[in-house]
Short mmCIF file of N, CA and C in Angstrom, two decimals:
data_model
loop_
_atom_site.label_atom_id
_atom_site.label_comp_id
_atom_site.label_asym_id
_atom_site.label_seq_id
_atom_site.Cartn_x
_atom_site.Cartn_y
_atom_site.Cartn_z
N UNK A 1 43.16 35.73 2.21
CA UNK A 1 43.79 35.45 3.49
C UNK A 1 44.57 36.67 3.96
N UNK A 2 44.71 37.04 4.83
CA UNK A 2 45.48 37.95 5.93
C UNK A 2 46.68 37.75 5.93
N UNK A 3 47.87 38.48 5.96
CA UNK A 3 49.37 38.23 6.15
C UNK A 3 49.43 37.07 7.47
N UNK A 4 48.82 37.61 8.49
CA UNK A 4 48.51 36.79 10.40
C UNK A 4 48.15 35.57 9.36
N UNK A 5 47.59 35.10 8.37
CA UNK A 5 46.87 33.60 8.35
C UNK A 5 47.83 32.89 7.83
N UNK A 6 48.68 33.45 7.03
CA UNK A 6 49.58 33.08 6.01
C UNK A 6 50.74 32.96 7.02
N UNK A 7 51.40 33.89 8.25
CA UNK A 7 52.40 33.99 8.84
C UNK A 7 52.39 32.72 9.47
N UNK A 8 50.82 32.44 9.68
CA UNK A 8 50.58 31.23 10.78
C UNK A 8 50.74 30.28 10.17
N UNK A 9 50.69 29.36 9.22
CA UNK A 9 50.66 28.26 8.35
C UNK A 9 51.72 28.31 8.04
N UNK A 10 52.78 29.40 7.67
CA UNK A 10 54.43 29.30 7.55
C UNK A 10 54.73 28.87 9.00
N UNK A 11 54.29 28.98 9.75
CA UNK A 11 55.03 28.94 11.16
C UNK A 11 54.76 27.44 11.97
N UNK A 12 53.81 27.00 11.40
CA UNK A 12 53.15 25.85 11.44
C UNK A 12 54.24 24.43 10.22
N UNK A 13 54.33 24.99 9.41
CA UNK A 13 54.64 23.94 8.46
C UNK A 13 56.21 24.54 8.96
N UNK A 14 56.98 25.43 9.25
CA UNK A 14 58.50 25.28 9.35
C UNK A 14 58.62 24.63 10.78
N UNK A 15 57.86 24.52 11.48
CA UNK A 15 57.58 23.57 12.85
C UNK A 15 57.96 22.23 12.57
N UNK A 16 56.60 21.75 11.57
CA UNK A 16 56.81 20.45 10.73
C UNK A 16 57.81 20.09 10.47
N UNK A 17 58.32 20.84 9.74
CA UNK A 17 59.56 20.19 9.11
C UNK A 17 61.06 20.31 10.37
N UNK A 18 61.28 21.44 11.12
CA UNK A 18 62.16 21.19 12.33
C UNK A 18 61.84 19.67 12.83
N UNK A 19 60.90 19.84 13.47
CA UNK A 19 60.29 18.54 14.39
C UNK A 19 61.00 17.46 13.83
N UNK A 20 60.49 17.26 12.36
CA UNK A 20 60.30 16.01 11.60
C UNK A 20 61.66 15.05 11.56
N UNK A 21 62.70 16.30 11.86
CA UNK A 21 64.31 16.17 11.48
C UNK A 21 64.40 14.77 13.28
N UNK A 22 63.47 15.49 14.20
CA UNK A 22 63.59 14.61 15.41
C UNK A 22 62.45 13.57 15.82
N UNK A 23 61.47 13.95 15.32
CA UNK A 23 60.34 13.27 15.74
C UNK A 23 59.91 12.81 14.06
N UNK A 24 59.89 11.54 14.09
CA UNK A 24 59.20 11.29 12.36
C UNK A 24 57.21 11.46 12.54
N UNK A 25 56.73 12.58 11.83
CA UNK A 25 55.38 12.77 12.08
C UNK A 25 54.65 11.73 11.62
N UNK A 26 54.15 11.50 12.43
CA UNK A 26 52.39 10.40 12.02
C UNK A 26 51.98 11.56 11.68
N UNK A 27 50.68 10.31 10.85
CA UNK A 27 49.73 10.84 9.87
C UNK A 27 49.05 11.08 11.11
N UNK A 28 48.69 10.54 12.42
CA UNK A 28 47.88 11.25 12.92
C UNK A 28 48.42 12.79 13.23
N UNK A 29 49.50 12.92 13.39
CA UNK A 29 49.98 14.32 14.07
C UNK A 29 49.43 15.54 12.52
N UNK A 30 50.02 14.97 11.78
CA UNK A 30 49.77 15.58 10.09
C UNK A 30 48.41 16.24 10.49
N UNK A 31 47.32 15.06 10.43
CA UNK A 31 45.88 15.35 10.26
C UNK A 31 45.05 16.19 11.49
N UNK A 32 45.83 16.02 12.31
CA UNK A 32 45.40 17.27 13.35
C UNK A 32 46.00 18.62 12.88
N UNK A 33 46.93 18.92 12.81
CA UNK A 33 47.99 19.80 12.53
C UNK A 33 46.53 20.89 11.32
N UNK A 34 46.12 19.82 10.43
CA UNK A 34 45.87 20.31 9.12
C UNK A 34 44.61 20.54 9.68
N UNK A 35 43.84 19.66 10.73
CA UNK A 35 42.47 20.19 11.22
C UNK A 35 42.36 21.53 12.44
N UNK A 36 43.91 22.09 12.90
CA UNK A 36 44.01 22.92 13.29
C UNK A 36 44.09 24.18 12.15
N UNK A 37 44.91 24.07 11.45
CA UNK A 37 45.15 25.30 10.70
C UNK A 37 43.19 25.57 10.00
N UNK A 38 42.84 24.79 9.25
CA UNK A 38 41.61 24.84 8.61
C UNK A 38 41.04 25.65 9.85
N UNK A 39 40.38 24.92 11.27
CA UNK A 39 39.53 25.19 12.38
C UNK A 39 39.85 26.96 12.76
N UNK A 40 41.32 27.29 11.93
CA UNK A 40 41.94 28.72 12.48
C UNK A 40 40.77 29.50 11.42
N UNK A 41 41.13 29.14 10.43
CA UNK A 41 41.16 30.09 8.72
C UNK A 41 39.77 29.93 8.93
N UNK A 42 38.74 28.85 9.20
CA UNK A 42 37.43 29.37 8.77
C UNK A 42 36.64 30.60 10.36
N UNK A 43 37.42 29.76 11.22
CA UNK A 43 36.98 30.78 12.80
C UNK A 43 37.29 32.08 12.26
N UNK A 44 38.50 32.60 12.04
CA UNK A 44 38.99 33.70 11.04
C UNK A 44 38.52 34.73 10.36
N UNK A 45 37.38 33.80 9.64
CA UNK A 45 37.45 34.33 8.47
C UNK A 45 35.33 35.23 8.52
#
């Protein structure tokens, strides 16, 4: 992985967890979230 892939998935999951403090995440929000990062890393790669 690339520093950019890794920066992005930190930036993604410290999102998560801000949010989470206001918005409690559904599993649907989770499972997009996780079908975004994947849809990044293999376009990516």
């Amino acid at each position: 992985m690339s520093d950019f892939q890794i920066w992005l998935i930190n930036s993604l999951v410290t999102l998560y967890r801000t949010t989470g403090i206001n918005i409690a995440p559904s599993e649907a929000l989770w499972a997009m979230g996780v079908a975004v990062i994947v849809g990044v890393l293999v376009a990516m790669e």
